[in-house]
Coordinates of C-alpha atoms and ligand atoms in Angstrom, one line a residue:
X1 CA -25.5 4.4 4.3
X2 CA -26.2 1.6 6.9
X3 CA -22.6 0.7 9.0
X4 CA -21.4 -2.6 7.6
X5 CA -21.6 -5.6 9.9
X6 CA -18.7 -7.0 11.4
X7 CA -18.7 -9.8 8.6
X8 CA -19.0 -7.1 6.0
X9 CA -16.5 -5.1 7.6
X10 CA -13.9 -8.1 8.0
X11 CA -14.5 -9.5 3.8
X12 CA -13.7 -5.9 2.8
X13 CA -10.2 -6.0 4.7
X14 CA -9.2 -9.3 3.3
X15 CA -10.5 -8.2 -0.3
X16 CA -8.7 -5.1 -0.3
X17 CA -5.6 -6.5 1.3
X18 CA -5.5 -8.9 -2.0
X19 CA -6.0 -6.5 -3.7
X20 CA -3.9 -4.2 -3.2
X21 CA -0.8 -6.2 -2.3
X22 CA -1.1 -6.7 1.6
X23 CA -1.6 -10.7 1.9
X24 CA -2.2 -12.8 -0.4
X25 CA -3.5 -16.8 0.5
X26 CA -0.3 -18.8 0.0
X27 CA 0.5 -21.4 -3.0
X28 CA -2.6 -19.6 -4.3
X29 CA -2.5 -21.1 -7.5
X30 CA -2.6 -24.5 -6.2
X31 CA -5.4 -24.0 -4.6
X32 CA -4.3 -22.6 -1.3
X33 CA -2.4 -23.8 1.9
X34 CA -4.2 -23.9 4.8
X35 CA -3.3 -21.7 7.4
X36 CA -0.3 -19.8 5.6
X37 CA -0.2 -16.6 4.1
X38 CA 2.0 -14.9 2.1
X39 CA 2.6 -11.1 2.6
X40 CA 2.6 -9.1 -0.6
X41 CA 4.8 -5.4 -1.5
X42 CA 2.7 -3.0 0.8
X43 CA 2.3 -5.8 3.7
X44 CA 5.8 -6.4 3.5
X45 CA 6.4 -3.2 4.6
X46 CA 3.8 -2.9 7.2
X47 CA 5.0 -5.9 8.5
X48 CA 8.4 -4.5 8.9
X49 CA 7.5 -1.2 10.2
X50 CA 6.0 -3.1 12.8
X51 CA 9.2 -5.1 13.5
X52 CA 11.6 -2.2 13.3
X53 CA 9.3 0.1 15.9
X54 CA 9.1 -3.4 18.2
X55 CA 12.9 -3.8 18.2
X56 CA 14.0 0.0 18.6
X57 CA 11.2 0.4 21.7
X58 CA 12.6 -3.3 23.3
X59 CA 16.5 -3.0 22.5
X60 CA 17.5 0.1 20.8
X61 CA 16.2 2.8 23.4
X62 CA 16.5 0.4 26.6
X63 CA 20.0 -0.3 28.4
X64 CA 18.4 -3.7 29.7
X65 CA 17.9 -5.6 26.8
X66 CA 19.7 -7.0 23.8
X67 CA 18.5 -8.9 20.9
X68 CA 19.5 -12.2 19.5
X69 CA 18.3 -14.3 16.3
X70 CA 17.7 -18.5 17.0
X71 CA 17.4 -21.2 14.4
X72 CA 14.0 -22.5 13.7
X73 CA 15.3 -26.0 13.8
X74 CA 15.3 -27.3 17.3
X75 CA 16.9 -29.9 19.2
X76 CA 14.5 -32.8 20.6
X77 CA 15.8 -32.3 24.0
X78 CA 14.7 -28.7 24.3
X79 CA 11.7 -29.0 23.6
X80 CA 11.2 -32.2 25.9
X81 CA 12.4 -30.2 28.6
X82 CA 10.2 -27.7 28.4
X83 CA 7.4 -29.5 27.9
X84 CA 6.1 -29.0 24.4
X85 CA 6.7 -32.7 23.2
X86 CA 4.8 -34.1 26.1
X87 CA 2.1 -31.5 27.1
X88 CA 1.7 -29.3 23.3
X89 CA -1.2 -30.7 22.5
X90 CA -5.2 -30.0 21.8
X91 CA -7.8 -32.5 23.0
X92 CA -9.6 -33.5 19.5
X93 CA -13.0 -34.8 18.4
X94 CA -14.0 -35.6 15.0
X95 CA -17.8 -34.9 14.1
X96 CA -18.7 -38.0 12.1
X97 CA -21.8 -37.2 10.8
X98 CA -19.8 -33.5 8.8
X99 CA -16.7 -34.9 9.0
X100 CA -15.5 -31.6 10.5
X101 CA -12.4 -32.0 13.1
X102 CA -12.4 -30.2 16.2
X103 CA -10.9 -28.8 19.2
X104 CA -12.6 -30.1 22.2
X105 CA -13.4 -26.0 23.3
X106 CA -15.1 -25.7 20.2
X107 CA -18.2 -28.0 20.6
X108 CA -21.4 -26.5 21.6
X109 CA -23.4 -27.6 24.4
X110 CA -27.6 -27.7 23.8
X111 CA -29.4 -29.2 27.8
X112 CA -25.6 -30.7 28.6
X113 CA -25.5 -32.2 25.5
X114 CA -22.1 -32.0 23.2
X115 CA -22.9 -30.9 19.9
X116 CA -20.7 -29.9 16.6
X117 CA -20.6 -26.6 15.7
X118 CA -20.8 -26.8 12.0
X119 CA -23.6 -29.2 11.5
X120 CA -25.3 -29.7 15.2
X121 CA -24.5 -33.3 14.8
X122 CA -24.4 -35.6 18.4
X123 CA -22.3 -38.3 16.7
X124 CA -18.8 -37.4 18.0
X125 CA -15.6 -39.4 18.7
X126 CA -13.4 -40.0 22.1
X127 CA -11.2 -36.8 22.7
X128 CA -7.9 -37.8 21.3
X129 CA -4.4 -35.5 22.1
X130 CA -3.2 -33.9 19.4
X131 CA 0.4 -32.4 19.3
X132 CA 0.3 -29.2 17.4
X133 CA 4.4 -29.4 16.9
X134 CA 5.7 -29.6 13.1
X135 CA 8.4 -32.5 13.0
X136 CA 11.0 -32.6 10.6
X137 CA 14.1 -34.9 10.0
X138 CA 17.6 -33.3 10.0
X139 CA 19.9 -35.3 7.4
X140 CA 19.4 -38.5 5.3
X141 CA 18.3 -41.0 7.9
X142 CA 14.2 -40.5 8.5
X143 CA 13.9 -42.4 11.6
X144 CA 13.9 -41.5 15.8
X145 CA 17.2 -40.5 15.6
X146 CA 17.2 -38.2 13.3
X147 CA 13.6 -35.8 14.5
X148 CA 13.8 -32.0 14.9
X149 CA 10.7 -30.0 15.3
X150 CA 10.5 -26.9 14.1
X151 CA 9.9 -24.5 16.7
X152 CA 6.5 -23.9 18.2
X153 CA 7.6 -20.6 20.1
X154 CA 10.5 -18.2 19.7
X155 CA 11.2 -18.5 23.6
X156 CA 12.9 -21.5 23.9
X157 CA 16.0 -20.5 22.1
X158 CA 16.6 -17.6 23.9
X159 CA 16.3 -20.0 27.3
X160 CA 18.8 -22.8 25.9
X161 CA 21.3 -19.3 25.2
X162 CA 21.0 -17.7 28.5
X163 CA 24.8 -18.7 29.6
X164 CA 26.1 -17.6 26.5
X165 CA 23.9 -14.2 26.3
X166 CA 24.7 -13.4 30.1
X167 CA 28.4 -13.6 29.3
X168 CA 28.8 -12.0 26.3
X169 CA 26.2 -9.0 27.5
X170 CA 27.6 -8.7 30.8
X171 CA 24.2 -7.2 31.8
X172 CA 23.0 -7.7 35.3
X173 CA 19.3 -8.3 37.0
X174 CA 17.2 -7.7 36.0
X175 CA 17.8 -7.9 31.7
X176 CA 16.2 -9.0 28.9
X177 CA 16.6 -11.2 25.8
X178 CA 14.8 -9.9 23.0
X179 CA 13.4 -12.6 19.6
X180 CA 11.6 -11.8 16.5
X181 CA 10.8 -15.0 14.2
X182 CA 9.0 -17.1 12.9
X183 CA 6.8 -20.2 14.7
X184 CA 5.0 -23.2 13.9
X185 CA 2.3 -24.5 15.4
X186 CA -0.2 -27.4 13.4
X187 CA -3.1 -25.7 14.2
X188 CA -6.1 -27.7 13.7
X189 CA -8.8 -24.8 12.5
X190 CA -6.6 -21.8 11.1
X191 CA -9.6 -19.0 10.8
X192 CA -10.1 -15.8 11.0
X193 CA -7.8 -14.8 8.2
X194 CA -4.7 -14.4 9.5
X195 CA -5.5 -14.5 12.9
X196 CA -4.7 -17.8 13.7
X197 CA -2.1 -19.3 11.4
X198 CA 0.0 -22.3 11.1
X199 CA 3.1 -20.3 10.3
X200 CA 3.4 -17.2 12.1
X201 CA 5.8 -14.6 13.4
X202 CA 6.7 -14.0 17.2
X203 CA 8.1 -10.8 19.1
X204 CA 9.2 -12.2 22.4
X205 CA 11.3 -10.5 25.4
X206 CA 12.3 -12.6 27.8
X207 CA 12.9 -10.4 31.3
X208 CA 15.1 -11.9 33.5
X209 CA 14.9 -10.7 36.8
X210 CA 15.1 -12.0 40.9
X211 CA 12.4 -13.9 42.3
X212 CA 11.0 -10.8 44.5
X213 CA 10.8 -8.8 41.1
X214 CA 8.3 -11.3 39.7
X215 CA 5.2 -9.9 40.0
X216 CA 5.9 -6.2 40.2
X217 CA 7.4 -6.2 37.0
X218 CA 4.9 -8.7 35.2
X219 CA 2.4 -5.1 35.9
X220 CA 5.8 -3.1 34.8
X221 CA 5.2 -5.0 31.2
X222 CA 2.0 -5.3 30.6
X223 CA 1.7 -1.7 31.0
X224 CA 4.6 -0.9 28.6
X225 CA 2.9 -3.2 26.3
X226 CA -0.6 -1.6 26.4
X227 CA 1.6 1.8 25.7
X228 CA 3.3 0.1 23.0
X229 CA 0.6 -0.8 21.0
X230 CA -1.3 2.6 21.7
X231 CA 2.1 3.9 19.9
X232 CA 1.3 2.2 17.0
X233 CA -2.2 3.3 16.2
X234 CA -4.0 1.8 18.3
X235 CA -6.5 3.4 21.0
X236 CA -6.3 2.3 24.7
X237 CA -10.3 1.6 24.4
X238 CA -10.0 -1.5 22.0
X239 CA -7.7 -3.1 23.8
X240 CA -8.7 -5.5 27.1
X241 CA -6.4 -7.0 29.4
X242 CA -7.6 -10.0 30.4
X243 CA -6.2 -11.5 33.5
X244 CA -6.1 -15.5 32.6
X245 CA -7.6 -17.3 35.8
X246 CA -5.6 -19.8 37.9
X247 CA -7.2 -22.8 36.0
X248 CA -6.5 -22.1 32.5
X249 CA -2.8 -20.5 33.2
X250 CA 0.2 -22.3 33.2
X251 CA 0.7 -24.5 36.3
X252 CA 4.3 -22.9 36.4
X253 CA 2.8 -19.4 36.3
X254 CA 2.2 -16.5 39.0
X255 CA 0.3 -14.5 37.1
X256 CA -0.4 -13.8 33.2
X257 CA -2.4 -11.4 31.1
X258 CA -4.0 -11.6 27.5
X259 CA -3.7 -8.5 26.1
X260 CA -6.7 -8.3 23.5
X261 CA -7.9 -6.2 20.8
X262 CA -11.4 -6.0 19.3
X263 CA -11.1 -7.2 16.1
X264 CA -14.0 -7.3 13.8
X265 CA -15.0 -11.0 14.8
X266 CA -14.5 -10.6 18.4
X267 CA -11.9 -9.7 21.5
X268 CA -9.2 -11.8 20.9
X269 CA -5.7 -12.3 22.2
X270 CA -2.8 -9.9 20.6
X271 CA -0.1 -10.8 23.1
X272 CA 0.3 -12.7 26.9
X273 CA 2.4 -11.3 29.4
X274 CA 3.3 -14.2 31.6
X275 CA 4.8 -14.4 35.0
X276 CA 7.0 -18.0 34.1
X277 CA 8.9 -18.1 37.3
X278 CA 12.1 -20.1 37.3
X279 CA 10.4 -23.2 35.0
X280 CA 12.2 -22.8 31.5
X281 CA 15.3 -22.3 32.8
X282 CA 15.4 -24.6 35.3
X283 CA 13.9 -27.4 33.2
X284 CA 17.0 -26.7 30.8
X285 CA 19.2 -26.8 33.5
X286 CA 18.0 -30.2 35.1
X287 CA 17.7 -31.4 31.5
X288 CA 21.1 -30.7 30.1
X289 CA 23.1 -30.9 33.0
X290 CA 24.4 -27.7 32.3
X291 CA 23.8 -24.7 34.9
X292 CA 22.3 -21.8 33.9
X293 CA 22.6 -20.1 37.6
X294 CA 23.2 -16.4 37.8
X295 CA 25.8 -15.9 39.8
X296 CA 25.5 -12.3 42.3
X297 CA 28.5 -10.1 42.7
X298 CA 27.5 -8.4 45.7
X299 CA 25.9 -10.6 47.3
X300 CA 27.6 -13.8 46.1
X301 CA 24.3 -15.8 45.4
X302 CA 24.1 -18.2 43.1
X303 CA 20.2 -18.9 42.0
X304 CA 17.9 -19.5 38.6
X305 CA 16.3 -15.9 37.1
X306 CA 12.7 -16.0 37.1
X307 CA 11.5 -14.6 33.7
X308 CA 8.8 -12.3 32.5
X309 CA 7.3 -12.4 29.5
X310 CA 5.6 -10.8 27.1
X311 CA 5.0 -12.7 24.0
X312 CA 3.0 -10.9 20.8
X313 CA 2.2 -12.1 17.4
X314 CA 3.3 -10.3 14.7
X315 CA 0.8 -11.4 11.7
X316 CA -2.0 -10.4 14.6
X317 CA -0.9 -6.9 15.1
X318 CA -0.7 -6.5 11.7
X319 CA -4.0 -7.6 11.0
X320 CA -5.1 -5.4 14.1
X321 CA -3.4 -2.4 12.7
X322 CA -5.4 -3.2 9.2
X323 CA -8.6 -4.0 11.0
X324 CA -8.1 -0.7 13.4
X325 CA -6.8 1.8 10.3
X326 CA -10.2 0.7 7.8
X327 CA -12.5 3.4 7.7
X328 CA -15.0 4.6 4.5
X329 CA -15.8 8.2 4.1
X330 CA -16.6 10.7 1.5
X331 CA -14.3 12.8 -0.6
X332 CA -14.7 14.0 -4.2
X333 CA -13.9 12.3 -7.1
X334 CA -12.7 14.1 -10.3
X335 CA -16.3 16.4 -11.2
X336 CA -16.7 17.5 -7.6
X337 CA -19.1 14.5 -6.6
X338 CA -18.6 12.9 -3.5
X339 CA -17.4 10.0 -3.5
X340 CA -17.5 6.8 -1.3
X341 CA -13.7 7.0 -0.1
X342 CA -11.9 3.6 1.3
X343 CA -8.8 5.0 3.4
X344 CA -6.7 3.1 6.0
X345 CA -5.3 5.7 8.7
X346 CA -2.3 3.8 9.6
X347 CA -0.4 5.8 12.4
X348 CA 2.7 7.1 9.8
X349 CA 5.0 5.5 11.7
X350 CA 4.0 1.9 10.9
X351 CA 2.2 2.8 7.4
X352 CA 4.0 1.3 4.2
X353 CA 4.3 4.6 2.5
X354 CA 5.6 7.4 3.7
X355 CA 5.1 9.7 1.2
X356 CA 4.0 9.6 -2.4
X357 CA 5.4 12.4 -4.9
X358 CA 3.6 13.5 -8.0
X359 CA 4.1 15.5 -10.7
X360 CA 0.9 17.3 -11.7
X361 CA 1.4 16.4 -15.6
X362 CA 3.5 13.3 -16.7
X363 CA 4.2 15.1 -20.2
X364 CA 5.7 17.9 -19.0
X365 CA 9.3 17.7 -18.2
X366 CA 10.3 20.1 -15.8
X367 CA 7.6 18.8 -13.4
X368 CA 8.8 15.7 -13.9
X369 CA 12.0 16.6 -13.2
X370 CA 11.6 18.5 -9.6
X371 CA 9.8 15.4 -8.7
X372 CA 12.1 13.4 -9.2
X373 CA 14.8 15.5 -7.5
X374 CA 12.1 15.4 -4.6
X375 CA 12.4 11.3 -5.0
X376 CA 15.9 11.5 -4.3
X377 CA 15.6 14.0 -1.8
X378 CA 13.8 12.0 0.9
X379 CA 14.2 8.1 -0.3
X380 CA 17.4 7.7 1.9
X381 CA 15.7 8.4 4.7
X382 CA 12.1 7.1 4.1
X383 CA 10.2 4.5 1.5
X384 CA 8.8 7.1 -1.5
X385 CA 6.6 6.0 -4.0
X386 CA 6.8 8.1 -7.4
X387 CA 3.2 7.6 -9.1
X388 CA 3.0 10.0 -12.5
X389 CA 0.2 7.7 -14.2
X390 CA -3.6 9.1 -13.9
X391 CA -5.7 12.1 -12.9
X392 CA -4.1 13.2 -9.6
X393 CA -7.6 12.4 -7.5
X394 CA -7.3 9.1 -8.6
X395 CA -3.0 8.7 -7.5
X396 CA -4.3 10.7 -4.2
X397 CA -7.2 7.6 -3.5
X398 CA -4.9 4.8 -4.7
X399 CA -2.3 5.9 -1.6
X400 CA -5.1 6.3 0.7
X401 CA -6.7 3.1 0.3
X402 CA -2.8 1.6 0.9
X403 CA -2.6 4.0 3.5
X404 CA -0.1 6.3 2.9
X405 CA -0.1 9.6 4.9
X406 CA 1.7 12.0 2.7
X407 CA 1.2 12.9 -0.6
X408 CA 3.7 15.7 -2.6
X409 CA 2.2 17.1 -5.2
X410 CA 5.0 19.1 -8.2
X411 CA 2.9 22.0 -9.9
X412 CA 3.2 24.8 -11.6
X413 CA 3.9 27.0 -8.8
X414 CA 6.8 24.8 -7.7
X415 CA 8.1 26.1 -11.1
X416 CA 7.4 29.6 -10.3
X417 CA 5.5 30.1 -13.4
X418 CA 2.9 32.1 -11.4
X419 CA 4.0 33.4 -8.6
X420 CA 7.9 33.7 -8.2
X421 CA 7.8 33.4 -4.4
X422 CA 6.3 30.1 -4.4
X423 CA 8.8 28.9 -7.0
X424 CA 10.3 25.0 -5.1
X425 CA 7.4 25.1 -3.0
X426 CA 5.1 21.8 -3.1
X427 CA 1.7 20.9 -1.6
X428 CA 1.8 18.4 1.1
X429 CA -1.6 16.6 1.2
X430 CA -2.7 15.0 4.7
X431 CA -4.1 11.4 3.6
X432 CA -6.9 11.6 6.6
X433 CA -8.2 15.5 6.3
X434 CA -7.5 15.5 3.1
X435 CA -6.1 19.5 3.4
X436 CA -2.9 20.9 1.2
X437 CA -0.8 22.8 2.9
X438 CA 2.4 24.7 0.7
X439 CA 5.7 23.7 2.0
X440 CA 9.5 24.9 0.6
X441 CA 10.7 21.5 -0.7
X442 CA 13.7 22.4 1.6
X443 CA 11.9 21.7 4.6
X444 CA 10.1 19.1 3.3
X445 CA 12.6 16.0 4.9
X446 CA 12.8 17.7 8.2
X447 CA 9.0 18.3 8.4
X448 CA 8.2 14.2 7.0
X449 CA 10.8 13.0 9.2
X450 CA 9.1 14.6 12.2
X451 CA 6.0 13.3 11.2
X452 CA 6.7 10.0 10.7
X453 CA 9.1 9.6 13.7
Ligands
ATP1 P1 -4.1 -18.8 21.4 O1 -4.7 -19.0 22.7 O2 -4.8 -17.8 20.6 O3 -3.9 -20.1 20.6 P2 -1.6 -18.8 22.8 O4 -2.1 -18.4 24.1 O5 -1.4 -20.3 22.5 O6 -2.6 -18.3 21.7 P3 1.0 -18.0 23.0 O7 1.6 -19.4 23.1 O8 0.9 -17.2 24.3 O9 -0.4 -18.0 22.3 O10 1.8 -17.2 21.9 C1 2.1 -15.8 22.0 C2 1.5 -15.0 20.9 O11 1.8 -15.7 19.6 C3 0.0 -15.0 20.9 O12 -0.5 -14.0 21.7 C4 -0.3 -14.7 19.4 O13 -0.2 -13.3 19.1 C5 0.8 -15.4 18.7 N1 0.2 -16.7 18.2 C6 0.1 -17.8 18.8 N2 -0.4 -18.8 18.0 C7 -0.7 -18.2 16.8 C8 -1.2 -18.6 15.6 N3 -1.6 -19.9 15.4 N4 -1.3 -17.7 14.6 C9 -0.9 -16.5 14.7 N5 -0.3 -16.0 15.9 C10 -0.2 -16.8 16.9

């Protein structure tokens, strides 16, 4: 069997994430919105997973950071301040011999000459600014007065909050602000799946520290981040760091990274970890009139944090963590005859399943029973799926093409029917190796939990 390419390999990821409940195109049934997706019963929980082990490694095992959740709506002002209504914007072209629109970056260039991408066409319009900010009207009245955007970036909010975080935390520099949420941004091509989306979720810390911290701790993140996503599943080998040269970063910037990941089509961005300086919050303070100084006990200095920041993309990482856990091998199906095998080797703690529980038979009751006991056993403490429909192969392929690492299998031996010492013992089936091992169902929650930890 030849290795698929990487177009083969990327339509089998988003057929089998339809498929089998990951994401689904969204307002399918109208015929589609472009550039948002809607995440199905196993993505849900992938998603999630991902949310839960971002938030416990950022807030819930640090001393320096605390969370906080921001509306989506946003205030004119803030977002003049920081720039986004003036400068948030993609230089355009249309292609008017396709039709196609385009970002500027996107045309190809044949002996210096600019040509579209999509049909190779020459004919192509001025470069025209294009502001990729949704706008909205908050109440009755649609007219200036009355325009909010909806938020391009989770930073801002945590920016415009500083004062009130700072006080109610009482933390000191350097700390952090942590945001997971949603963020809109018109984008004009939306490809690559997922990928790039117009509605999309963001995981953002904002690290407030001194100005002499800067740039030491913009190395301290993007490591932490590298590790983070290592933690997850992914190995240290597909991801790059990419350090974004002085003419494409921010003018406001010391120093920021791209960390990427090789997805199927192509290294592309995950996450930046940016150096911002003092800009966000001094362009709030100058803007609103309100300080946002951070005021030094000992040393009785009064100055603007300068922030670090590392700033990922949810849907990406998810898609990532798909694109990373594919893999086709061979296992056998029901006769004995190998079989092509799609499994996805999520790392268990971000998988959607923990553990699956079957009872060998569905028609007979006791097995049924213990199974069910075994349900109850382990569901307060992680998400079970009970499957009793189907020759147990097939239950054992449909978890490992959702990715699901553990599989508890109820047989006659649980019951002690053949052998009285294995009577509530269980086979505990690795999803990747494929081997059972026999487990006392009373270890069974302190041996998934460790697993899955
Ligand atoms: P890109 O260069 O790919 O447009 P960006 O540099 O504009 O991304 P940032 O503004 O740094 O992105 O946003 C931080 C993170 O938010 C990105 O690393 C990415 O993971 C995520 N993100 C940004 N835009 C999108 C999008 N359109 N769809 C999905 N995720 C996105």
């Amino acid at each position: 069997m030849s290795a698929p390419t990487s177009v083969q390999r990327m339509d089998k990821i988003v057929s089998l994430c339809k498929r089998r409940g990951f994401i689904f195109q969204s307002s399918e049934i109208y015929g589609g919105l472009n550039g948002a997706w809607d995440y199905g019963p196993i993505g849900v929980e992938l998603k999630r997973n991902l949310k839960n082990y971002w938030w416990r490694v950022i807030v819930h095992e640090r001393e320096d950071v605390v969370g906080m959740d921001g509306a989506i709506l946003t205030h004119p002002e803030v977002l003049t301040a920081s720039g986004h209504v003036e400068g948030f914007s993609d230089p355009m072209i249309d292609c008017r011999s396709c039709k196609a629109h385009l970002r500027l970056d996107q045309l190809i260039e044949k002996k210096g000459i600019k040509q579209c991408p999509n049909c190779g066409g020459k004919d192509l319009t001025e470069a025209r600014q294009f502001n990729l900010m949704f706008e909205t009207h908050v109440g009755a009245a649609a007219d200036e007065s009355s325009i909010a955007y909806l938020r391009p970036e989770t930073a801002q909010s945590i920016f415009v909050q500083f004062k009130n975080i700072l006080e109610v935390s009482r933390k000191k520099l350097p700390f952090g602000i942590a945001q997971i949420g949603k963020a809109f941004r018109n984008e004009i091509n939306p490809r690559n799946f997922t990928f790039r989306s117009r509605e999309f979720e963001q995981m953002e810390l904002e690290y407030f520290c001194r100005p002499e911290q800067g740039m030491e701790l913009l190395e301290y993140w993007k490591e932490e981040r590298l590790k983070f996503y290592e933690n997850t599943g992914i190995p240290r080998d597909k991801l790059h760091v990419k350090t974004v040269p002085d003419e494409e970063r921010a003018f406001y910037s010391k120093g920021t990274y791209d960390i990427e990941y090789d997805f199927p089509f192509g290294a592309q961005e995950l996450e930046g970890v940016a150096y911002r300086t003092d800009y966000d919050l001094s362009q709030h303070q100058k803007a609103s009139g309100k300080s946002l100084e951070y005021f030094d006990e000992e040393t009785k200095q009064k100055f603007i944090p300068h922030v670090v920041e590392p700033s990922a993309g949810v849907d990406r990482t998810v898609l990532a963590l798909i694109c990373e856990a594919y893999a086709e091998d061979e296992a056998p199906d029901e006769k004995g005859k190998m079989e092509t095998r799609i499994v996805l080797r999520f790392h268990p703690r971000i998988a959607p399943i923990k553990c699956a529980v079957f009872p060998l038979l569905k028609n007979k009751e006791p097995l049924v029973a213990k199974a069910k006991e075994i349900v109850d056993l382990l569901r307060p403490h992680m998400y079970v799926f009970y499957d009793e429909s189907g020759a147990i192969g097939r239950r054992y392929r449909r978890q490992d093409e959702i990715g699901t690492p553990f599989g508890v299998t109820v047989d006659f031996e649980t019951l002690g029917e053949k052998d009285p010492a294995l009577r509530d013992t269980v086979t505990l089936r690795d999803r990747d190796s494929m081997k059972q091992e026999r487990v006392r169902i009373s270890d069974l929650l302190q041996l998934l939990s460790m697993r899955i930890a």
